[in-house]
Every structure is written in C-alpha cells, then in structure tokens.
Coordinates of N, CA and C in Angstrom, one line a residue:
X1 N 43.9 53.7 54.3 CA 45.2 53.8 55.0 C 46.4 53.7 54.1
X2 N 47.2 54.3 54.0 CA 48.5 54.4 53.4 C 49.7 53.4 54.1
X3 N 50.0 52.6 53.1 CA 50.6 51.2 53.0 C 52.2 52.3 53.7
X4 N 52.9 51.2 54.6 CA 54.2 51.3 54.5 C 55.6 50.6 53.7
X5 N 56.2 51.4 53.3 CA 57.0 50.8 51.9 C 58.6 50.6 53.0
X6 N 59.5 50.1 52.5 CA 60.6 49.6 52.6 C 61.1 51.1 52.3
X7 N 62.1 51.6 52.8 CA 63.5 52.6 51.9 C 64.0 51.9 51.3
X8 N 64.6 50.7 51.3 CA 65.6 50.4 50.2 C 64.8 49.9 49.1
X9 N 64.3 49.3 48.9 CA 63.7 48.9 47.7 C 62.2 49.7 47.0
X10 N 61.6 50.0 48.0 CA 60.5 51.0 47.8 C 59.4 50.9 47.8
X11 N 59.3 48.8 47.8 CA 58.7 47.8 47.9 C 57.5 47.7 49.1
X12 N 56.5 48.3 49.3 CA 55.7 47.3 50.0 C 56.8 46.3 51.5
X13 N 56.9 46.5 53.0 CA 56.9 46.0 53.8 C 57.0 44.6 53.5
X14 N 55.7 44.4 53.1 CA 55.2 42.6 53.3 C 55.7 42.3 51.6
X15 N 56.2 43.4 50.8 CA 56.9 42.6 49.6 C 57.9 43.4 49.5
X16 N 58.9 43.5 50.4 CA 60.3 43.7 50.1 C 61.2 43.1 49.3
X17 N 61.5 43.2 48.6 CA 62.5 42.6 47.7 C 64.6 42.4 48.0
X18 N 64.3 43.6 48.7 CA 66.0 43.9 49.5 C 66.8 42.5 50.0
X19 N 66.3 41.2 50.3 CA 66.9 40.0 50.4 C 67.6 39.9 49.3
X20 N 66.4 39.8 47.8 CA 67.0 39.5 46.5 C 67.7 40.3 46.0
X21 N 68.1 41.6 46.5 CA 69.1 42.2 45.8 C 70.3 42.1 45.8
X22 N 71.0 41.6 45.1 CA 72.3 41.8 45.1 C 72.7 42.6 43.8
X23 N 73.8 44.6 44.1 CA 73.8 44.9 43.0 C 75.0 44.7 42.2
X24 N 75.0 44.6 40.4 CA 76.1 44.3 39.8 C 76.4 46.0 38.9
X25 N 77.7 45.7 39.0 CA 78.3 47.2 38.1 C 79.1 46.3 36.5
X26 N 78.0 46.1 35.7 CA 78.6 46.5 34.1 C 79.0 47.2 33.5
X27 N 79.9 46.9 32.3 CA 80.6 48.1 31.9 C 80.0 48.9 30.8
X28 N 78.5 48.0 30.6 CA 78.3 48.4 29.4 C 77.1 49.7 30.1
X29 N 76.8 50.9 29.6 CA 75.7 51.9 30.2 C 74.6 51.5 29.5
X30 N 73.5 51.5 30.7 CA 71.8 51.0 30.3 C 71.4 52.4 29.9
X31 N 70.3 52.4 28.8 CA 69.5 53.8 29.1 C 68.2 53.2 28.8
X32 N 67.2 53.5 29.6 CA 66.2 52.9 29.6 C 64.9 54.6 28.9
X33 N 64.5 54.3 28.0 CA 63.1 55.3 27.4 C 61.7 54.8 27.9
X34 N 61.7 55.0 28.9 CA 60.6 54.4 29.5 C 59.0 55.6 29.4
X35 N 57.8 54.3 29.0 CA 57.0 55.0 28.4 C 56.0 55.4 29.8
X36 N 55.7 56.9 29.9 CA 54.9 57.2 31.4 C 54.2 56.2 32.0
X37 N 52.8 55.1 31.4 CA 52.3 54.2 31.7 C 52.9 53.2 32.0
X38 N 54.3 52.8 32.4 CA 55.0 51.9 32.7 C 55.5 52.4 34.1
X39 N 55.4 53.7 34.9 CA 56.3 54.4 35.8 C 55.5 53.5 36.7
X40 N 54.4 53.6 36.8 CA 53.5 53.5 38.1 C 53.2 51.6 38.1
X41 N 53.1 51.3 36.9 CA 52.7 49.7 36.9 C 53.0 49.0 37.9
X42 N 52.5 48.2 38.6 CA 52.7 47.3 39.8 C 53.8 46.3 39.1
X43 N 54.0 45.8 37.8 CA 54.8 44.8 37.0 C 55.8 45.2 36.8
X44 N 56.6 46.3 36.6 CA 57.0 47.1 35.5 C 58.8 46.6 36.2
X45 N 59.1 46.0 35.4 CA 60.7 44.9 36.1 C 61.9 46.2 35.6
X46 N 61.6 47.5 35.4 CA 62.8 48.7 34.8 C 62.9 48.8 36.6
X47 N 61.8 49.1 37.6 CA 62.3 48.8 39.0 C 63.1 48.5 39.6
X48 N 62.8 46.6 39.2 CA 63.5 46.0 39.5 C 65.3 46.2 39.3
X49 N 65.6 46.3 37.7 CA 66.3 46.4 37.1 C 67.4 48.0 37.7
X50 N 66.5 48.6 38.0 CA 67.3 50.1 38.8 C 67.7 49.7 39.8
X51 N 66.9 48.4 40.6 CA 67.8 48.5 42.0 C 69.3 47.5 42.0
X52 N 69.2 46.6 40.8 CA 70.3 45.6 41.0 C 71.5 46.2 40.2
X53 N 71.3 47.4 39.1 CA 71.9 48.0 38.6 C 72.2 49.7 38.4
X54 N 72.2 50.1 39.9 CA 71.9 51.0 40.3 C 72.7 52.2 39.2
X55 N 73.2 52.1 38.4 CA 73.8 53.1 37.3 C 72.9 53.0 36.2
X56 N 71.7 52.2 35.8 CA 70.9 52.5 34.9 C 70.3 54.0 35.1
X57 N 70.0 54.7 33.9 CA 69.6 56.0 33.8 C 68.4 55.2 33.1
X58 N 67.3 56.1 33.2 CA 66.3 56.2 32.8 C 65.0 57.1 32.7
X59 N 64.7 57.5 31.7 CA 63.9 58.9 30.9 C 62.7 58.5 30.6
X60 N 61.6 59.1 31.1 CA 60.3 58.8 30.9 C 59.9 59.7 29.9
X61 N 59.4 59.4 29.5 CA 58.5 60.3 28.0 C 58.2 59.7 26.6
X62 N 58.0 60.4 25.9 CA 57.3 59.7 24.7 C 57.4 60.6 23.5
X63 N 57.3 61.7 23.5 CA 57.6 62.4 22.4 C 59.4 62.9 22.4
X64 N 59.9 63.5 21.3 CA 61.6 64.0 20.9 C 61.5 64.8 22.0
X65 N 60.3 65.8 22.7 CA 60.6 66.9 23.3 C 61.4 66.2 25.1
X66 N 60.3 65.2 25.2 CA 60.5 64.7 26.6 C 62.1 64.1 26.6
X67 N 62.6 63.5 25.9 CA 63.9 63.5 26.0 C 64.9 64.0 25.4
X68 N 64.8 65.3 25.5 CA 65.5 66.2 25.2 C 67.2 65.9 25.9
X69 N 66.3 65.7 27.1 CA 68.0 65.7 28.1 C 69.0 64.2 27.6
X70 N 67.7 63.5 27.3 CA 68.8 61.9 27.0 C 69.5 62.4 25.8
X71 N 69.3 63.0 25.0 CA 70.0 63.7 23.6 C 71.2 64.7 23.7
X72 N 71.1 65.4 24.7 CA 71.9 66.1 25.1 C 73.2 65.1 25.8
X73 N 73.0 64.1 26.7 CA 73.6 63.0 27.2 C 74.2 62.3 26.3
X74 N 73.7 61.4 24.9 CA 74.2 60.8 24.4 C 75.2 61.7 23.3
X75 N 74.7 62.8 22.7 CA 75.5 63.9 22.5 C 77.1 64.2 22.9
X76 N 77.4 63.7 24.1 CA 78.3 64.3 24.4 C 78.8 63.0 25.6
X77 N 78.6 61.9 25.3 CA 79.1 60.5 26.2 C 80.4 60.2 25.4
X78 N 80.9 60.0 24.2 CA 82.1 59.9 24.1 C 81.9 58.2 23.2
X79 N 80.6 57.4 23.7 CA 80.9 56.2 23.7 C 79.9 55.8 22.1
X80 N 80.1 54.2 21.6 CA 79.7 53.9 20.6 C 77.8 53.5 21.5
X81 N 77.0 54.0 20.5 CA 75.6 53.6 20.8 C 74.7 52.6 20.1
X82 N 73.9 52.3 21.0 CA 73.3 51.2 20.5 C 71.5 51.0 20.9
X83 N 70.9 51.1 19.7 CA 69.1 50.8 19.9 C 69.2 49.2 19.5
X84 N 68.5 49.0 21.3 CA 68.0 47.6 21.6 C 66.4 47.7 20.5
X85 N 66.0 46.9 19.1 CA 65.0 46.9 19.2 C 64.9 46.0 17.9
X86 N 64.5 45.3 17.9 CA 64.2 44.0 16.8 C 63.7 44.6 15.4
X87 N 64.2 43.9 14.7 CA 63.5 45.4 12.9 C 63.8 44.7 12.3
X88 N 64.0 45.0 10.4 CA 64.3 44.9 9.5 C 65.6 45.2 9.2
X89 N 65.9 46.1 9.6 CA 67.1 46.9 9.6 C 68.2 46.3 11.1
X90 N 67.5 45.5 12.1 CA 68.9 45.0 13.1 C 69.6 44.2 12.8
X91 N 70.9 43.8 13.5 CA 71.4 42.5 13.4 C 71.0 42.0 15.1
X92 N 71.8 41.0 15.0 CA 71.8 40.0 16.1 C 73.3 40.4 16.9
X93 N 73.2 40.7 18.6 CA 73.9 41.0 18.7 C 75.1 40.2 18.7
X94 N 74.9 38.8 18.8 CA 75.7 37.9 18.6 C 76.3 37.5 17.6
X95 N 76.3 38.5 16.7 CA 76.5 37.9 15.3 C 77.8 39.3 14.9
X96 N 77.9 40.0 15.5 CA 78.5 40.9 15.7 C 79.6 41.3 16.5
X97 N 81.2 42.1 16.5 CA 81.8 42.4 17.4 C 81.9 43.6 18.5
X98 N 81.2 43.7 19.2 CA 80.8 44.7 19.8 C 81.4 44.5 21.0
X99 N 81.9 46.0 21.9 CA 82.6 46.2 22.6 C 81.4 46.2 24.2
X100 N 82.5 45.9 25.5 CA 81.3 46.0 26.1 C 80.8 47.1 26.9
X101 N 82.1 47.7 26.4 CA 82.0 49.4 26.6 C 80.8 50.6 26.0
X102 N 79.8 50.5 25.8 CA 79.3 50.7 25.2 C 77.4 51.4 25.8
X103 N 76.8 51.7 24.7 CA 75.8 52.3 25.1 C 74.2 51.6 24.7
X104 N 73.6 50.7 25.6 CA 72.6 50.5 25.1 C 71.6 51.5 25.4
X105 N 70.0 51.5 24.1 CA 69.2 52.6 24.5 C 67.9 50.8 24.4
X106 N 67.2 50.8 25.5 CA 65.9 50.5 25.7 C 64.8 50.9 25.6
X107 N 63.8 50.4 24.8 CA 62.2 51.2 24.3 C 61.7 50.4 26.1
X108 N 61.1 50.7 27.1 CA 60.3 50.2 28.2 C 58.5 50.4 28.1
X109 N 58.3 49.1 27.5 CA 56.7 49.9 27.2 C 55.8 48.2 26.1
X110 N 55.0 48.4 26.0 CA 54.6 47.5 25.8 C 55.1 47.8 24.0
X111 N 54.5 46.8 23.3 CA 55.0 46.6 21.5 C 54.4 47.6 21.2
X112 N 53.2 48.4 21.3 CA 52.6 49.0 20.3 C 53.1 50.5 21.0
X113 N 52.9 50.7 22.3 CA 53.7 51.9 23.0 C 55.3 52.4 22.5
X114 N 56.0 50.8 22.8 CA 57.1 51.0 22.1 C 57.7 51.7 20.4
X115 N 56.4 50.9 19.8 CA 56.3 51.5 18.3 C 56.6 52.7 18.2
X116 N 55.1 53.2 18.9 CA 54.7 54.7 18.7 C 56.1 55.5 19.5
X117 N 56.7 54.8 20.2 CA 57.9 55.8 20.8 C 59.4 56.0 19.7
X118 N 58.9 54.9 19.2 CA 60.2 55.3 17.7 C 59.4 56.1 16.9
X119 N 58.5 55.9 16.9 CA 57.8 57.0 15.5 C 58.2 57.9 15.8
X120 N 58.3 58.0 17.3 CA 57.5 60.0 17.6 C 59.0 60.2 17.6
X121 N 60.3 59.4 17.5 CA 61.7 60.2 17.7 C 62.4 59.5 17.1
X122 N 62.3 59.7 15.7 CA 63.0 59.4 14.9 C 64.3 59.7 14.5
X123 N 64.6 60.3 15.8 CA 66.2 60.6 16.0 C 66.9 59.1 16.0
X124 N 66.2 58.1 16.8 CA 66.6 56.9 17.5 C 67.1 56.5 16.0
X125 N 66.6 56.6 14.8 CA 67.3 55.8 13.4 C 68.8 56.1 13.3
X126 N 69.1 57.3 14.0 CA 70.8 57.4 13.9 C 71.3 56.4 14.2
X127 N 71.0 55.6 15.1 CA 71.8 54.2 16.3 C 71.8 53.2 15.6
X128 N 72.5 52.3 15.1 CA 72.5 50.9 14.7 C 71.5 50.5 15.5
X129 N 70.7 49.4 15.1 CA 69.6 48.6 16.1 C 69.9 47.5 16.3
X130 N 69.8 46.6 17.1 CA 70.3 45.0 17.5 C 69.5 44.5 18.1
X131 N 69.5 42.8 18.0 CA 68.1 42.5 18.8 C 68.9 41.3 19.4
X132 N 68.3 40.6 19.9 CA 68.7 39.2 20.6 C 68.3 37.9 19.7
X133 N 69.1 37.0 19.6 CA 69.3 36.0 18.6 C 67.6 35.5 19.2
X134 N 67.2 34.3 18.4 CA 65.9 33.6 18.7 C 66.2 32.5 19.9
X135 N 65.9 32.3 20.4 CA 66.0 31.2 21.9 C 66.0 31.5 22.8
X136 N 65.7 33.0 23.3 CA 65.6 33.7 24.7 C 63.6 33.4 25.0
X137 N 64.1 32.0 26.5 CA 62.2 32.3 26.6 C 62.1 33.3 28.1
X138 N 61.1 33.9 28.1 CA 60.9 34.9 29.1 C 60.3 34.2 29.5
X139 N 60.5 34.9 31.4 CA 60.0 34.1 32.4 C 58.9 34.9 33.2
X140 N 58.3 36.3 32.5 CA 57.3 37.2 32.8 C 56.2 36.5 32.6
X141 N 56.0 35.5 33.6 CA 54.6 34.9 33.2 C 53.5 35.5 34.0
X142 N 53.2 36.7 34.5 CA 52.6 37.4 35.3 C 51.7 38.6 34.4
X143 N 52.7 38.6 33.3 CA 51.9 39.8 32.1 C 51.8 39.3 30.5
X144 N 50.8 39.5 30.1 CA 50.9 38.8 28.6 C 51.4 39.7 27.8
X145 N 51.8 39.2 26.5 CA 52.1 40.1 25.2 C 51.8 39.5 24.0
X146 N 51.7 40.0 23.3 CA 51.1 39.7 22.1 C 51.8 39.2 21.0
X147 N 53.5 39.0 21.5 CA 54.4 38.5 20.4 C 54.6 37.4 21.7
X148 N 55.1 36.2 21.2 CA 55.5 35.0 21.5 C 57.2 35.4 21.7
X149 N 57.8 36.2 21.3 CA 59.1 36.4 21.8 C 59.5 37.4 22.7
X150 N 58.6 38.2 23.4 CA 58.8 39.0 24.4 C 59.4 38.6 25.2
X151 N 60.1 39.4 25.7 CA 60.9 39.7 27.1 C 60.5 41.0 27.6
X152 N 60.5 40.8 29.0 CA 60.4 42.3 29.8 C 62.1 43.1 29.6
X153 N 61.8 44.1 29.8 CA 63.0 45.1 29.6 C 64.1 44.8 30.5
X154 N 63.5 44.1 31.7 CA 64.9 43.6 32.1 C 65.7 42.3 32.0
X155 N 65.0 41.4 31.5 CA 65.2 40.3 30.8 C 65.8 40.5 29.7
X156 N 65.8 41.6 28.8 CA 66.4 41.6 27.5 C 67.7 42.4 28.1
X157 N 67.9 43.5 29.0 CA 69.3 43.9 29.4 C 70.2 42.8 30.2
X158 N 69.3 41.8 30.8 CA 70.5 40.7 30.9 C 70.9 39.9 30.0
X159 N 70.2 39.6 29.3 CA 70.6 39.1 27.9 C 71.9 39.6 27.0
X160 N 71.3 40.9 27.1 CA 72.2 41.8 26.2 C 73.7 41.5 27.3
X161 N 73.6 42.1 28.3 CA 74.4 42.3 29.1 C 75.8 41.0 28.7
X162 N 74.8 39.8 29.0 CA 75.9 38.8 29.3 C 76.3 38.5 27.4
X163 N 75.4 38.7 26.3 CA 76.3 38.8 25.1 C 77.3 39.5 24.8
X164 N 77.0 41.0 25.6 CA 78.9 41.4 25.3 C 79.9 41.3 26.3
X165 N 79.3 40.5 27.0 CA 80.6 40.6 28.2 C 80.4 39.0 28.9
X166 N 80.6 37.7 28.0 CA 80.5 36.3 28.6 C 80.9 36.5 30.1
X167 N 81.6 37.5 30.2 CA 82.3 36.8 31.8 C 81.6 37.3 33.3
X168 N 80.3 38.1 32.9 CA 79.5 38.9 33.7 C 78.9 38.4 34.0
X169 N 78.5 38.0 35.4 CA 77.6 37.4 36.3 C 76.0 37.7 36.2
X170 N 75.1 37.4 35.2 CA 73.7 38.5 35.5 C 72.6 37.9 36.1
X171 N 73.4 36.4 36.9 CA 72.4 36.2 37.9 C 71.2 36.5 38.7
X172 N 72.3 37.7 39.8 CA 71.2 38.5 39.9 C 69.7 39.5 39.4
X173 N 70.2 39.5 38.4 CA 69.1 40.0 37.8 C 67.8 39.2 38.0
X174 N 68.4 38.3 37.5 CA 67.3 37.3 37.0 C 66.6 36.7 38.2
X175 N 67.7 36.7 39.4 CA 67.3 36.0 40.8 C 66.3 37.3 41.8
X176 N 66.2 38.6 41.4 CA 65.5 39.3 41.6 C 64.3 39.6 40.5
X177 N 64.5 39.2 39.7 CA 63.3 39.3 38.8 C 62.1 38.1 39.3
X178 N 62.6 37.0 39.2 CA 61.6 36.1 39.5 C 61.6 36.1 40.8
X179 N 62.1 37.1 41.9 CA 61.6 36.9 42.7 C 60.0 37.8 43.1
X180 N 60.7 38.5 42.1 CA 59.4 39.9 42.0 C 57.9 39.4 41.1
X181 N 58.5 38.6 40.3 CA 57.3 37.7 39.9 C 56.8 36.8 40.4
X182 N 57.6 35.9 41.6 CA 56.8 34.9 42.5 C 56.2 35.9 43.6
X183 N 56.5 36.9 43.8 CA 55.5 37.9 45.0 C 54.7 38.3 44.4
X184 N 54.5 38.6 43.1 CA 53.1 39.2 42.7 C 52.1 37.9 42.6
X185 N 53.0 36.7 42.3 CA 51.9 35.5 42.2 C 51.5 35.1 43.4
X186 N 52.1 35.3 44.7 CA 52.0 35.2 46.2 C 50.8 35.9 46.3
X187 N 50.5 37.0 46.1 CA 49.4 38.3 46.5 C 48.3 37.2 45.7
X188 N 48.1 37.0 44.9 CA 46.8 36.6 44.3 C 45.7 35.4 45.1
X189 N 44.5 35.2 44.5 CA 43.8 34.3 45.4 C 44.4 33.0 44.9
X190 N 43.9 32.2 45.6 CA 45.0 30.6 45.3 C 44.5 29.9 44.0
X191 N 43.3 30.6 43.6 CA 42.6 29.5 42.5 C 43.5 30.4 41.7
X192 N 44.1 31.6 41.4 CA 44.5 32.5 40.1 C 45.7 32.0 40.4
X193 N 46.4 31.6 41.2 CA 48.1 31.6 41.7 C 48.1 30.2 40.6
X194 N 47.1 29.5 40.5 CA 47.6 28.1 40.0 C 47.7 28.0 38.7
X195 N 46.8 28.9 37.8 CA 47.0 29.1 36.7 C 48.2 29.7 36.3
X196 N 49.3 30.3 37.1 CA 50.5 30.8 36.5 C 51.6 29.8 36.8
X197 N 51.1 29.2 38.4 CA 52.2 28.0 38.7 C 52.4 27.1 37.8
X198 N 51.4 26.2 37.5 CA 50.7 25.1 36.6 C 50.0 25.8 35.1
X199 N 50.7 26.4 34.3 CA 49.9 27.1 33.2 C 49.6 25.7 32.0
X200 N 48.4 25.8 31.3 CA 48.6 25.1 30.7 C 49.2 25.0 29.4
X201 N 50.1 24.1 28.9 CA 50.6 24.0 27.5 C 49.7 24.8 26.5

C-alpha cells in the first residue's frame, strides 16, 4: 500500500515535520552539490534544510557534466564564492573577513562520495575553500561517519550561516533538524531507540 505524505513537508503523515518548521531568509545563497545516493536517503537533512530555507538551490550529480547548470549560475551571480570543504589549502571561516553576502557551495554526500565529487570537477579549485573552526559537535546521531568531526550538510550551513552573520537566528534549523532525528529514533524498536538515547561513551 502506498504511504500518504504531508504536501507541505513531504514527510510521511505520521512523521510530519510542518510543526517544526519555521522558515528563515539569509543573506548569504546556499548551493548544495548533492550526491544522487543522498536524494532518496530516509536521513538525508539537505530536506530538511530546503524546507526551513526555502531559497537553497540544489544540484544533484556527480560528474562536471551534471552540473553544468550550477556553472552556468555561478558564472553569471555577480557575487563573491565560496567551497565549504575542510583541506590543506582552507582557512577557517572565522579567521577571516567575509561578507555575508555571499556564495556558499556544499559537497552533500558522505567523505569518500564527497572526495570523488571534487575529483571529478575540478573546476571547484577556482573557489577559495573554508571549513569551520574545530569545536562544532554534531548532533546526527542517527548516521555514522568515519571522521569524528562530521557534521551533516545541514549542521555545517548553520554553522557557516551564523559565522558570517552573528546576528542570524539559525535556531530553527537546528530545532527542525533534531526534530527529524528524534522521529527517525521514534520509528525504531525500543531496544535500538536506547542505544542512540543512552549511547555509550
């Protein structure tokens, strides 16, 4: 039988999200490179993140060809740009004066997806890269990762968000993020629910 979803959020009925939404308008533009195997994910917080910040754009694909159109867009935006992605070559965005006018680009995809999505478009080396100082702990305790400093993609745009602009509210984000993570912890059987409630040290 085919489940009925919410229109506004898109959400599953019995996990509607539309309470927790409240949306915010930043000045800074999101662009999210989101990798195909992240469209469909039951986890995948770029959702989330579309509905509280309904001006995020976001481009699925993986090779230079598939985002052709995002190239064509940042081509011709007018504005200063910026690759969200931790390196050798970033700074900290805090360590820097940056405007909040501005263009961030997001890898959406797990570390090694993400990799391979700079490999394959090595256009992205034009952009300055920036990452987020060390002391952000993510609250995605619903999905693992293999680096101890992950954040989900929308955890790192509120981050970013509220570094160039202290005076921006990104509450909501974050108050619809964990709400999307206590509903996926809701769904599970009660012995697995406890291992994320109660995780051990």
């Amino acid at each position: 039988m085919s489940r009925d979803y919410c229109r506004g959020c898109g959400y599953p009925h019995n996990a509607c999200l539309c309470g927790s939404i409240q949306p915010i308008s930043p000045k800074t533009q999101l662009v999210v490179l989101q990798h195909p195997a992240e469209v469909t994910h039951k986890k995948n917080s770029v959702r989330v993140l579309s509905l509280v910040v309904p001006d995020v754009q976001v481009y699925v694909g993986e090779s230079a060809v598939d985002f052709g159109p995002l190239r064509e867009f940042l081509a011709r935006c007018g504005k200063p740009i910026y690759l969200v992605y931790p390196s050798a070559q970033s700074r900290s965005v805090e360590e820097q004066p940056i405007e909040r006018d501005v263009v961030l680009l997001l890898l959406d995809g797990t570390w090694r997806k993400a990799f391979k999505m700079l490999q394959l478009n090595p256009w992205l080396s034009d952009y300055p890269a920036v990452h987020l100082a060390k002391g952000y702990a993510s609250r995605y305790k619903i999905r693992k990762s293999s680096r101890p400093d992950s954040l989900s993609t929308l955890e790192a745009c509120a981050y970013m968000l509220k570094a160039l602009d202290a005076g921006l509210d990104v509450t909501p984000l974050m108050a619809a993020f964990d709400e999307m993570v206590d509903m996926r912890i809701r769904a599970m059987p009660a012995s697995i629910q406890s291992r994320y409630r109660n995780p051990t040290p």
